[in-house]
Tab-separated table of C-alpha atoms and ligand atoms in Angstrom:
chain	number	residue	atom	x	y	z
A	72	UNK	CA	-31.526	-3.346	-5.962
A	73	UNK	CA	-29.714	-6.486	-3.440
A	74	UNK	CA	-26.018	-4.398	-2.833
A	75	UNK	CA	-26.069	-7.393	-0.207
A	76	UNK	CA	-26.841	-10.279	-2.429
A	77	UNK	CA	-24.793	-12.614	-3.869
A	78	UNK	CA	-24.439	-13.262	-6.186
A	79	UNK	CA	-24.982	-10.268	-8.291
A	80	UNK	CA	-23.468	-8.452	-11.730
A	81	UNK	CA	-22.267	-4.705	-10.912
A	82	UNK	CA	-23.269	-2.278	-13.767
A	83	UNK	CA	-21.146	0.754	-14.989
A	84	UNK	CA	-17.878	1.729	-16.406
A	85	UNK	CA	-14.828	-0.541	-15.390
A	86	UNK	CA	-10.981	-0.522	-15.884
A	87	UNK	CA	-8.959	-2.878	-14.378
A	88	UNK	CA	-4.870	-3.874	-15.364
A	89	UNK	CA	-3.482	-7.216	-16.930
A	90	UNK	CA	0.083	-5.363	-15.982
A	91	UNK	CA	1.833	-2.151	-15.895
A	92	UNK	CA	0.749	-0.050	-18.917
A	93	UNK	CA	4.392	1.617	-18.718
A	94	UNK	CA	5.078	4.781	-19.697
A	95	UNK	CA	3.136	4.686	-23.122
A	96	UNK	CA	-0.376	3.316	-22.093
A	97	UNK	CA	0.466	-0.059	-23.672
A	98	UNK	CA	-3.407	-1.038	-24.909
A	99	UNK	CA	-3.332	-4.229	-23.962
A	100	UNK	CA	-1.963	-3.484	-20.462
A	101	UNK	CA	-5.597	-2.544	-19.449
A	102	UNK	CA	-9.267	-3.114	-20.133
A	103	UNK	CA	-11.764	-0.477	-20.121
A	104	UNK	CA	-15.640	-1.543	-20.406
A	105	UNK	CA	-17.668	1.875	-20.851
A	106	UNK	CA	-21.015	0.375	-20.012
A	107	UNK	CA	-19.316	-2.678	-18.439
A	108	UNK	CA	-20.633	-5.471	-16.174
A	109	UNK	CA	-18.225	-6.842	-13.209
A	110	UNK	CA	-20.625	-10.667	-12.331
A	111	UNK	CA	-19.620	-11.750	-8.473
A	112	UNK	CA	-20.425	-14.826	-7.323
A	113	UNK	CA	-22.001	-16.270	-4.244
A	114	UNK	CA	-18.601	-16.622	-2.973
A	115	UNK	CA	-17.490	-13.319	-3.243
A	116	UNK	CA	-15.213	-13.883	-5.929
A	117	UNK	CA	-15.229	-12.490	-9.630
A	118	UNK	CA	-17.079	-14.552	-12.213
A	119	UNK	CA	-16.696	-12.025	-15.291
A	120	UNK	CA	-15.853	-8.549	-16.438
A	121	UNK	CA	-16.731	-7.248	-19.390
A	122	UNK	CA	-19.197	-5.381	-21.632
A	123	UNK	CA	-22.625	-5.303	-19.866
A	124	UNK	CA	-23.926	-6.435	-23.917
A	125	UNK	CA	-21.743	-9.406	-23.685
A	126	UNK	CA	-22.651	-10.908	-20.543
A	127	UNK	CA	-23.125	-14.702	-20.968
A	128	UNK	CA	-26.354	-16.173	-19.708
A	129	UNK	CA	-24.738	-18.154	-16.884
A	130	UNK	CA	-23.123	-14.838	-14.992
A	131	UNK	CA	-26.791	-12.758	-15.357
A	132	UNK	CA	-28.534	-12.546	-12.090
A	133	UNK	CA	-29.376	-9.428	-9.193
A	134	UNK	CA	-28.035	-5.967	-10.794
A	135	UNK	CA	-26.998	-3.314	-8.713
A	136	UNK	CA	-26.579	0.264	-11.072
A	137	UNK	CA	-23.636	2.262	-10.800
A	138	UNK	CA	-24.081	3.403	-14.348
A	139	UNK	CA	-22.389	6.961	-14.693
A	140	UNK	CA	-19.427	6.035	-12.332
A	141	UNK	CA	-16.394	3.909	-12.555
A	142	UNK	CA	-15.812	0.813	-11.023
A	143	UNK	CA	-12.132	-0.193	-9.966
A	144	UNK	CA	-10.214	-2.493	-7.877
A	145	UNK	CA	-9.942	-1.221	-4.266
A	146	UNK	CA	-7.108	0.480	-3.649
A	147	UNK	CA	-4.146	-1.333	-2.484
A	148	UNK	CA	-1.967	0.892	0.118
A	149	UNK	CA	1.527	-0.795	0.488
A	150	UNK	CA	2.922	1.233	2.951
A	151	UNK	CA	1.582	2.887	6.660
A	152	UNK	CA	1.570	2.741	10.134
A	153	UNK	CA	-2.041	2.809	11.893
A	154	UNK	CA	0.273	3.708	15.040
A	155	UNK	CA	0.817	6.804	13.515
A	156	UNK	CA	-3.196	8.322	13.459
A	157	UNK	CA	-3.105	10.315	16.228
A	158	UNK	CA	0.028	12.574	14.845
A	159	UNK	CA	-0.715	12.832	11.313
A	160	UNK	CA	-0.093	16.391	10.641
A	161	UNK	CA	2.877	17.169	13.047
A	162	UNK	CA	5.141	19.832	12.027
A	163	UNK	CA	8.376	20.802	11.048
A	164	UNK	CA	10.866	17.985	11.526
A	165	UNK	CA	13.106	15.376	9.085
A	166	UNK	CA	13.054	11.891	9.544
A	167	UNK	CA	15.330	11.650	12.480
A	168	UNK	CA	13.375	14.425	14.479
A	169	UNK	CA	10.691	13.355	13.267
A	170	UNK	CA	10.573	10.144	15.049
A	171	UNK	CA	11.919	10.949	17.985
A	172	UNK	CA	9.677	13.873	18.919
A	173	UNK	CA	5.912	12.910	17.262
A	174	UNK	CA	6.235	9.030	15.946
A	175	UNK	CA	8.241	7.168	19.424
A	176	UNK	CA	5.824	8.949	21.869
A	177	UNK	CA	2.876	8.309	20.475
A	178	UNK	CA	3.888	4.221	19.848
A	179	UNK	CA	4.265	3.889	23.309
A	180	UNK	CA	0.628	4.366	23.949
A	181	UNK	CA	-0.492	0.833	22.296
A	182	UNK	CA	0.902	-0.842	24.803
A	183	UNK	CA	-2.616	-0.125	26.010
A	184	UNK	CA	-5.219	-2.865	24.079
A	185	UNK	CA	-7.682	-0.696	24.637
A	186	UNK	CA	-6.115	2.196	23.300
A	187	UNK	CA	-4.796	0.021	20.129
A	188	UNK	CA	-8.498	-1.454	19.575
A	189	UNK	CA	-9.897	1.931	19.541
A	190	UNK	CA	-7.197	3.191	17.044
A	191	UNK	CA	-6.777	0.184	14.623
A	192	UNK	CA	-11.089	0.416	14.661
A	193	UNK	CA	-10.479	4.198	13.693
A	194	UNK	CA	-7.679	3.494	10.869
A	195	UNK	CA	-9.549	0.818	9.379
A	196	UNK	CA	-13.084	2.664	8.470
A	197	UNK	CA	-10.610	5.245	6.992
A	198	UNK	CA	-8.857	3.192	4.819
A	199	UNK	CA	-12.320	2.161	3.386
A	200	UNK	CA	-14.251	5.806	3.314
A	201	UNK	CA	-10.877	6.537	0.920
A	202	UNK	CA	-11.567	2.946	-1.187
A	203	UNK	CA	-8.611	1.428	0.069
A	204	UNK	CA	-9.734	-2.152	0.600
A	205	UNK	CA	-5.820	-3.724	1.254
A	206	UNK	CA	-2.787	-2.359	3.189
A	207	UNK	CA	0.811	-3.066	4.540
A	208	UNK	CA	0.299	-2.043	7.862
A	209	UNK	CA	3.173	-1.103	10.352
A	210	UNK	CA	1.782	-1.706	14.621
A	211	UNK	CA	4.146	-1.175	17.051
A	212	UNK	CA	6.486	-3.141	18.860
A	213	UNK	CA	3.776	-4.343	21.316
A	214	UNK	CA	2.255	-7.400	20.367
A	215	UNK	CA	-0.886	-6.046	21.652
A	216	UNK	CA	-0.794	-3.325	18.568
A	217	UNK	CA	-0.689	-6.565	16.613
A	218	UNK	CA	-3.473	-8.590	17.907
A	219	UNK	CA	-5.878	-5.288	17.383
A	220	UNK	CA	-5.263	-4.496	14.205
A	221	UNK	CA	-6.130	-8.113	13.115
A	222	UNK	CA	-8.415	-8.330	15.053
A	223	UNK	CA	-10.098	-5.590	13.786
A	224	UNK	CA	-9.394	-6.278	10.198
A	225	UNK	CA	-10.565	-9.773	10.620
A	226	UNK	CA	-14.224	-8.394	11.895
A	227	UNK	CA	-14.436	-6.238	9.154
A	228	UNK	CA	-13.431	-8.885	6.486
A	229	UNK	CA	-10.144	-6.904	4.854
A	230	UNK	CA	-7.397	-8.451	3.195
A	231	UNK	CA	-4.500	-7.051	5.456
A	232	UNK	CA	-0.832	-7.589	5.968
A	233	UNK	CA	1.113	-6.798	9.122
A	234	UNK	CA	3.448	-7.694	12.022
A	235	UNK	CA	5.073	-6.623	14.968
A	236	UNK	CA	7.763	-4.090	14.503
A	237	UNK	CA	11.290	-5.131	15.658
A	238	UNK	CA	13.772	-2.871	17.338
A	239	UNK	CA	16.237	-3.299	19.563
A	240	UNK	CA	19.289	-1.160	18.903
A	241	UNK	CA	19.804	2.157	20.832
A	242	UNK	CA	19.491	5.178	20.273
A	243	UNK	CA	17.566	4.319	17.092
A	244	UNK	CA	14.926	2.361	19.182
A	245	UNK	CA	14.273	3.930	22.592
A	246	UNK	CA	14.400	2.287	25.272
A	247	UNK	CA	10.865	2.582	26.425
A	248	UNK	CA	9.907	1.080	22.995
A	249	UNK	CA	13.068	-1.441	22.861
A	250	UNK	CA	12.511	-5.556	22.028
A	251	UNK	CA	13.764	-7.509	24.972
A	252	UNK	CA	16.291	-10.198	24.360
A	253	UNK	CA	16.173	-11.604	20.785
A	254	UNK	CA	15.023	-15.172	22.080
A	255	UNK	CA	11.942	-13.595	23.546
A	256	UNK	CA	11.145	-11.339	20.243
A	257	UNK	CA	11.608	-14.134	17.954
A	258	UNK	CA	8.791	-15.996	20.432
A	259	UNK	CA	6.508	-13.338	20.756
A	260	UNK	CA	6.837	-13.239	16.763
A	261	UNK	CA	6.092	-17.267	16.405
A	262	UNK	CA	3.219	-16.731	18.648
A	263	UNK	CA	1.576	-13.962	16.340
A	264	UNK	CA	2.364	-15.727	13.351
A	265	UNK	CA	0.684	-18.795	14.650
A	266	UNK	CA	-2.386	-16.400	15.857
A	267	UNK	CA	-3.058	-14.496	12.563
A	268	UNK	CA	-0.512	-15.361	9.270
A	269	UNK	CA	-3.584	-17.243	7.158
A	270	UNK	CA	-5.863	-16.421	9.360
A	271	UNK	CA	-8.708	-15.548	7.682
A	272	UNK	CA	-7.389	-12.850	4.771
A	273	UNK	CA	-4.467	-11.470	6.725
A	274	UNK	CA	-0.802	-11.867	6.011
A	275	UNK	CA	1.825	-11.969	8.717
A	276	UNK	CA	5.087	-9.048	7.699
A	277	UNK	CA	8.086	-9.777	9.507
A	278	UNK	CA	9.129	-6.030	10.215
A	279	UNK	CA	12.060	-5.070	11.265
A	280	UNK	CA	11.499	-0.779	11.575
A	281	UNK	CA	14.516	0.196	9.285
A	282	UNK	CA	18.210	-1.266	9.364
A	283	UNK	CA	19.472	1.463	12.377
A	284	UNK	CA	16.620	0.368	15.061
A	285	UNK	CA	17.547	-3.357	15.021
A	286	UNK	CA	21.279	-5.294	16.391
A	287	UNK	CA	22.578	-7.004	13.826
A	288	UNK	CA	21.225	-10.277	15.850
A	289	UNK	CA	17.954	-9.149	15.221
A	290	UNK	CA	18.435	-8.722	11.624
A	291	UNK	CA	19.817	-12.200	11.218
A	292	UNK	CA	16.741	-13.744	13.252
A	293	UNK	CA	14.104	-11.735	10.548
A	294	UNK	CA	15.977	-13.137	7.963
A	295	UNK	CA	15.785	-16.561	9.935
A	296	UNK	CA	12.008	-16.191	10.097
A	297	UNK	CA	11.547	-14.974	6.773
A	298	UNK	CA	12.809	-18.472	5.231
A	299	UNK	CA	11.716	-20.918	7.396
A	300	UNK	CA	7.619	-19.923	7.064
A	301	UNK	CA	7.323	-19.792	2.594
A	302	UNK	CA	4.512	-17.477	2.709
A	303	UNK	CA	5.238	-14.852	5.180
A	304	UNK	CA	6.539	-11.344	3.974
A	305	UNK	CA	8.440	-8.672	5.318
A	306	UNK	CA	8.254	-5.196	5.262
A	307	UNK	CA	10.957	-2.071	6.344
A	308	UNK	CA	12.269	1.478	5.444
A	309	UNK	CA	15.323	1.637	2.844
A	310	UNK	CA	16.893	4.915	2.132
A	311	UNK	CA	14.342	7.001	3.002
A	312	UNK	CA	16.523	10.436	3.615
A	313	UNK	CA	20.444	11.221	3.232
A	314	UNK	CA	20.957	11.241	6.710
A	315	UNK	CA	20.110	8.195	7.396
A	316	UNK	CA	21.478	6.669	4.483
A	317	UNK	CA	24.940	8.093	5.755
A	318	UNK	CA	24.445	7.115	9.423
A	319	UNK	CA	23.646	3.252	7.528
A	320	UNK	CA	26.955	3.707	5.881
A	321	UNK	CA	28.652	4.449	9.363
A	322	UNK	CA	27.156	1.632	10.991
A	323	UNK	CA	27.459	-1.079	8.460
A	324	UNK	CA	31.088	-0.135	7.314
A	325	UNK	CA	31.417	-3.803	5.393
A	326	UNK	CA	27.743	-2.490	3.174
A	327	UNK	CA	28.724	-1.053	-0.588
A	328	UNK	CA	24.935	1.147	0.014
A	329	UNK	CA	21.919	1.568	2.799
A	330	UNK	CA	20.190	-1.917	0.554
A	331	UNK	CA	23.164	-3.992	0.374
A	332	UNK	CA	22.458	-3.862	4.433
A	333	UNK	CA	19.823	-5.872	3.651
A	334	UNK	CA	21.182	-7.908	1.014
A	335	UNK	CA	23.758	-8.966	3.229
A	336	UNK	CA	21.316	-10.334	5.973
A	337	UNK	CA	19.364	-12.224	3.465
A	338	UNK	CA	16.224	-9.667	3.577
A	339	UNK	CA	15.643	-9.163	-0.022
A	340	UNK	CA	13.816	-11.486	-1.810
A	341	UNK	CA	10.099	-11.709	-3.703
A	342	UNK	CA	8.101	-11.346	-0.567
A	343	UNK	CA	10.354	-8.527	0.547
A	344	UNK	CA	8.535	-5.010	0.694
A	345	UNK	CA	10.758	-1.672	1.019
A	346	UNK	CA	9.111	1.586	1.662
A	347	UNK	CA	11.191	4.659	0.159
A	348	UNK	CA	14.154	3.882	-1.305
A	349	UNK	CA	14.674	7.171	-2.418
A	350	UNK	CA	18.396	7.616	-2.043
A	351	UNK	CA	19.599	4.302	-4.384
A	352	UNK	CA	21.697	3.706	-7.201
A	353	UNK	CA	21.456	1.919	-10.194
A	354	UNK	CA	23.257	-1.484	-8.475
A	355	UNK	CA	20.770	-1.032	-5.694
A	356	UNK	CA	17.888	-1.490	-8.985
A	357	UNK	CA	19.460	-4.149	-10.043
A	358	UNK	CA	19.784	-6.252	-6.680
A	359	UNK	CA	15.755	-5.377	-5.954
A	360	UNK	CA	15.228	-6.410	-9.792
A	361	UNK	CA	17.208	-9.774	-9.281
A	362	UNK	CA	15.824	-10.623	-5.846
A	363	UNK	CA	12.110	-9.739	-6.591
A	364	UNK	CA	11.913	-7.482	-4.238
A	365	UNK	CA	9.276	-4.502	-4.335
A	366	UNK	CA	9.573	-0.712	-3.338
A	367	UNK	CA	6.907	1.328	-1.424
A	368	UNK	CA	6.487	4.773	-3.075
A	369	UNK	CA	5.226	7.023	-1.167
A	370	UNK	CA	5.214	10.456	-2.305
A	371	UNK	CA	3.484	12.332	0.026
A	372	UNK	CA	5.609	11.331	2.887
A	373	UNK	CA	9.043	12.307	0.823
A	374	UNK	CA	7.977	15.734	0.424
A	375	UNK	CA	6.378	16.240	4.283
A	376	UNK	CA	9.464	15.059	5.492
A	377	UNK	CA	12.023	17.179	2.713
A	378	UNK	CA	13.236	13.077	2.288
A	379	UNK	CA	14.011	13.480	-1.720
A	380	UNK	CA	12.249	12.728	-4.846
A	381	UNK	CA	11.924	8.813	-5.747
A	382	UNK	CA	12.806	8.055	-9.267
A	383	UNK	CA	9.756	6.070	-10.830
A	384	UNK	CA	10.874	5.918	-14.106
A	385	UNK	CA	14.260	4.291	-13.409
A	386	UNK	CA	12.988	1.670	-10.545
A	387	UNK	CA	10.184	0.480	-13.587
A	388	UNK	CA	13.157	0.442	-16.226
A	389	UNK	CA	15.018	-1.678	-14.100
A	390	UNK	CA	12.430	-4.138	-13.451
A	391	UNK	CA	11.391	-3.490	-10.050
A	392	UNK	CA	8.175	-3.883	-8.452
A	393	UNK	CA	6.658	-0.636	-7.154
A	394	UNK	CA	3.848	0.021	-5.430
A	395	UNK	CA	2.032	3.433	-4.075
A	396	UNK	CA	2.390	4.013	-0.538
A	397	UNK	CA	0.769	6.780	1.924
A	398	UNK	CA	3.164	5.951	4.439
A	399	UNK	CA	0.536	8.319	7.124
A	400	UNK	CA	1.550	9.732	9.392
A	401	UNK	CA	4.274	11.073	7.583
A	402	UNK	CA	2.287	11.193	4.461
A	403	UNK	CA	-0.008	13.660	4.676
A	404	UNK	CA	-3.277	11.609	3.373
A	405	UNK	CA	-5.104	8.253	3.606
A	406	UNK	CA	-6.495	9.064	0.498
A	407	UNK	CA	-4.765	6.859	-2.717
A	408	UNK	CA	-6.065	9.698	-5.220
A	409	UNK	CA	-4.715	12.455	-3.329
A	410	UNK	CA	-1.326	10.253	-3.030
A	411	UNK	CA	-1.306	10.088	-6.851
A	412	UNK	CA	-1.606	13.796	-7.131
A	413	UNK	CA	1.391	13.804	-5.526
A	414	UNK	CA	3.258	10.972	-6.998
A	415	UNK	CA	2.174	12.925	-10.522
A	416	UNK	CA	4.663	16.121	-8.995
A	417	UNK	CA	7.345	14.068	-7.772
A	418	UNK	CA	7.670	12.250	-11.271
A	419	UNK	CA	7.263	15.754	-13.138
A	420	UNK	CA	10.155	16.725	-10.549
A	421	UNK	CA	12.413	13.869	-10.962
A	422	UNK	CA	15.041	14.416	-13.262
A	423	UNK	CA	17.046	11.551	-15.249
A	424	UNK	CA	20.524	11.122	-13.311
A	425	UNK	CA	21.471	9.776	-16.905
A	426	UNK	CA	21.591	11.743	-20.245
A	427	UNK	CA	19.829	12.834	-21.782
A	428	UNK	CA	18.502	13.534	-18.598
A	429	UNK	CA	15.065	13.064	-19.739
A	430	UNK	CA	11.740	13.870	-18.099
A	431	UNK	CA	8.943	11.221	-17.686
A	432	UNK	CA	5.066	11.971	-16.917
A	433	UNK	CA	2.615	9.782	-14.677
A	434	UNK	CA	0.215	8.945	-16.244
A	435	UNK	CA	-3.346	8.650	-15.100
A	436	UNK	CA	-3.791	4.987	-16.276
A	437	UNK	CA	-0.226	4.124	-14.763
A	438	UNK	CA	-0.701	6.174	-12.304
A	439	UNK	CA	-4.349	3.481	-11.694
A	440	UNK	CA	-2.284	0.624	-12.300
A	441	UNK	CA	0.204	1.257	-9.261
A	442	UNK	CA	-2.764	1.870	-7.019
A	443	UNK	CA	-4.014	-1.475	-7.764
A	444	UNK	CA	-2.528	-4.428	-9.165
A	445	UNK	CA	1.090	-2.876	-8.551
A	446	UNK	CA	0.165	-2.451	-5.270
A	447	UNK	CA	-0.945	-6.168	-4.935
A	448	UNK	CA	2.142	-7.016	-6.948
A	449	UNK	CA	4.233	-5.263	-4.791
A	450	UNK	CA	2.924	-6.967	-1.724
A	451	UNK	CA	2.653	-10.554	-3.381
A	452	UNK	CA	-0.797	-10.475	-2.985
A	453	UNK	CA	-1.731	-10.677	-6.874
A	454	UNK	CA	-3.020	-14.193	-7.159
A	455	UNK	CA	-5.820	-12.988	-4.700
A	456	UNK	CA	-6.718	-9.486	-5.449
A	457	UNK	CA	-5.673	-6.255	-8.038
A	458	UNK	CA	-8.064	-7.438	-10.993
A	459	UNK	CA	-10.697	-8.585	-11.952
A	460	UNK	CA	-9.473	-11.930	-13.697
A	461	UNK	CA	-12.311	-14.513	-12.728
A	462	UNK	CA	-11.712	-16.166	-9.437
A	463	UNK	CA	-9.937	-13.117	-7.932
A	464	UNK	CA	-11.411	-11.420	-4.578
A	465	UNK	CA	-14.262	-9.286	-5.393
A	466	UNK	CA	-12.776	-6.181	-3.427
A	467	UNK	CA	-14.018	-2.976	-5.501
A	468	UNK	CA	-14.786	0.848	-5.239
A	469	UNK	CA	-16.995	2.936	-7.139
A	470	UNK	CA	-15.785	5.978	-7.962
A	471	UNK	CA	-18.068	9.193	-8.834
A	472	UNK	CA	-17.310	11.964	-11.219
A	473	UNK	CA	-18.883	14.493	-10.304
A	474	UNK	CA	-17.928	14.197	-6.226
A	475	UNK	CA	-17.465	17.812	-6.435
A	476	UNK	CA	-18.165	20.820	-8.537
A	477	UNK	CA	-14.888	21.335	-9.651
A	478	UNK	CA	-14.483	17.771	-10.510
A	479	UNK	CA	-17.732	17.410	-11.926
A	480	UNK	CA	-16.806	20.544	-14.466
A	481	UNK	CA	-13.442	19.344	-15.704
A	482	UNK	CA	-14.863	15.587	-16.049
A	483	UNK	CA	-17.588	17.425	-18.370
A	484	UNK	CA	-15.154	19.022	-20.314
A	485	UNK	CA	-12.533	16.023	-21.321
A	486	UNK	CA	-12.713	14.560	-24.314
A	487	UNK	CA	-11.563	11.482	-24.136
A	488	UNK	CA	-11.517	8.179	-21.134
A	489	UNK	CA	-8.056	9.336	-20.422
A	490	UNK	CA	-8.624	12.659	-19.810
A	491	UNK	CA	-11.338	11.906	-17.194
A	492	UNK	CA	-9.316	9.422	-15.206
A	493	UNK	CA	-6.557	11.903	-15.011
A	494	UNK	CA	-8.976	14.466	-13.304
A	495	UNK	CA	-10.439	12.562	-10.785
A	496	UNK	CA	-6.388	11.353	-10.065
A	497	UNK	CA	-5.689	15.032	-9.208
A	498	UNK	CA	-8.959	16.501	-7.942
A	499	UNK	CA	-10.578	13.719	-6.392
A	500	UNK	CA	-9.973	12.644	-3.128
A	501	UNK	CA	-12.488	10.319	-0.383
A	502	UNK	CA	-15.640	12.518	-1.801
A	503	UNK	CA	-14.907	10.341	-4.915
A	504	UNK	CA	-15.833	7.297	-3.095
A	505	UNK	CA	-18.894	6.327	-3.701
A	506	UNK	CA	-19.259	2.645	-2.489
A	507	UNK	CA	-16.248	0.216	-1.261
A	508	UNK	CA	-17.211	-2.899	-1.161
A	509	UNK	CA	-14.906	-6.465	0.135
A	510	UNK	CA	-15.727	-9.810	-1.300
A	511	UNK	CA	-18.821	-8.288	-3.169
A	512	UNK	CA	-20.493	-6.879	-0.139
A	513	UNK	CA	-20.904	-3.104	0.248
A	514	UNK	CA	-19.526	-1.642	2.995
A	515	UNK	CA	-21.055	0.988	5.236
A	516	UNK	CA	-18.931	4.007	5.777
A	517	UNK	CA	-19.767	7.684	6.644
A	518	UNK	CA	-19.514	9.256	3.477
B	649	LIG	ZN1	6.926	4.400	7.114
């Protein structure tokens, strides 16, 4: 056994996604190896995935067995706020409360870098005891929130995207956690992007909060930002609850919808991330379809919150990119299987606004595909990770069947691959973990 050496060929069953498998488990969406090999090299980057009988002579070398488990990409989380881990679990209030009362409060502690440090440390060895190797990751408004979490990232080798958040515009942003002038935010924002965008594997995210925190001034200089450096991104909240949407509406009186907000100040685009957008309409698909821009889905949060029920099925049809989010604190769990359980409901839920009013299903290989590559797709992160096409980043979990007795009994039961997967999407959770490992190196974590 060398789990540390590289390089080395990974034994057991793997599935991985050449694109979304849609709603009918398109066969040549996916490829599933049954005794499978996944070859990394010394680099940490895939070499070759396939069946373990097929491995050519050139990829053969140290094998570590994970025969009787299933190896996948590591989970890609495109939506979540590591400034929210100390009030996960707060109760009983909408969005609007909801911040105000748990989410503002505790933000205004990582003005502290010794409190952030301690937290982003925390939030990161979560992530990876629930497999999730890559996230979008909303800090606060203090730079120092920023410079932990990469910091932190960086030490432990993650591919990570982030950025200060920017908000300005009372009462939406209070005023202990208010930007200062837009000259000086759009400073402090070149300075971090200089510190950490290609640093390493982390991403810079211009993030503005959501449309009703920022001036309009500060939504023009994000949009400023976002063109003049190519490879940045940007992340925010689009119609996440009715409320909202309507006090958007009353705010923005010259915006058709809560998106065209964002259309107008030159925010959407392919490196444009937007968690929610729950409350859209079929124009709103077709701008994000046309733009490139990718939706955050993230199911758990929409029901903690009472936001609404996100239409899957019509955001695919259209053509937009969607990944899963957990959106924690608001969602309820860091763990990407549990978040598919729930995504599974909300799509059972979600009925067609158009006849015949159809139903849809998630299912478990979609439902696979969105925690992975969509996720990467979603954060235009695919050309690195999401696969297992040679030369991608060799970021992978193993994932056990039988984490628990109830798991263990149903897996024994299905009858076919399908059947499986979709059991360990609704009963497994970060028991199922049973190695994470970044650029072909395991990673030690509690469980
Ligand atoms: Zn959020």
């Amino acid at each position: 056994m060398a789990e540390d050496t590289l390089p080395a060929v990974y034994r057991g069953t793997v599935l991985h996604f050449l694109r979304d498998p849609g709603a009918d488990d398109d066969p040549d969406a996916w490829e599933l190896f049954e005794d499978g090999a996944l070859a990394v090299g010394a680099d940490g980057r895939v070499r070759w995935a396939g069946d373990w009988s097929a491995l050519p002579e050139q990829h053969r070398g140290e094998v570590v067995d994970h025969r009787g488990k299933l190896i996948v990409p590591g989970f890609v989380d495109t939506h979540i706020h590591y400034s929210q881990y100390d009030m996960i679990a707060s109760f009983g209030a909408r969005l609007e409360d909801w911040l105000q009362e748990y989410v503002f409060p505790t933000e205004r502690k990582f003005a502290d870098p010794d409190y952030a440090d301690r937290i982003a440390g925390l939030f990161l060895d979560t992530l990876l005891t629930c497999g999730t190797t890559t996230a979008s990751v909303y800090p606060t408004v203090h730079p120092t929130s920023v410079d932990a979490f990469f910091a932190q990232a960086r030490q432990r080798g993650m591919r990570m995207t982030s950025g200060k958040v920017l908000m300005d515009k009372q009462p939406d942003a209070p005023d202990f956690l208010s930007d200062a002038g837009v000259p000086q935010t759009e400073e402090q924002t070149r300075q971090l992007i200089a510190r950490w965008h290609r640093n390493d594997r982390l991403t810079y995210a211009i993030t503005p909060r959501f449309a009703l925190s920022s001036s309009d001034e500060q939504l023009a200089m994000a949009s400023r930002l976002l063109h003049e450096f190519p490879d940045v991104t940007l992340q925010t909240h689009a119609a996440e609850s009715r409320p909202e949407t309507a006090s958007v509406l009353a705010r923005f009186t010259d915006a058709r919808s809560y998106l065209d907000v964002y259309d107008q100040a030159g925010l959407l685009g392919p490196r444009s991330t937007l968690g929610h957008c729950v409350h859209i309409d079929d124009q709103d698909r077709s701008r994000l379809a046309t733009t490139g821009a990718a939706i955050a889905f993230c199911p758990t949060s929409n029901l903690f919150l009472g936001s609404g029920l996100f239409d899957l099925a019509a955001a695919r049809d259209a053509g937009v990119r969607v990944g899963l989010g957990t959106d924690c604190g608001a969602g309820t769990s860091y763990s990407m299987l549990r978040t598919l359980n729930e995504a599974y409901k909300v799509v059972m839920l979600k009925e067609s606004t158009k006849p015949p009013h159809r139903r849809t299903t998630l299912s478990a290989l979609r439902g696979f595909y969105l925690a992975t590559l969509g996720g990467a797709e979603a954060l235009h992160l695919d050309n690195h990770i999401g696969n297992f096409r040679p030369g991608k980043e060799a970021d992978f979990i193993v994932l056990d069947w039988t984490a628990t007795p109830t798991l263990a009994h149903r897996t024994a039961l299905a009858r076919t691959f399908q059947e499986r997967l979709f059991a360990q999407m609704i009963l497994g959770d970060d028991r199922s973990i049973a190695a994470t490992y970044l650029m072909g190196r395991r990673v030690r974590t509690p469980n």
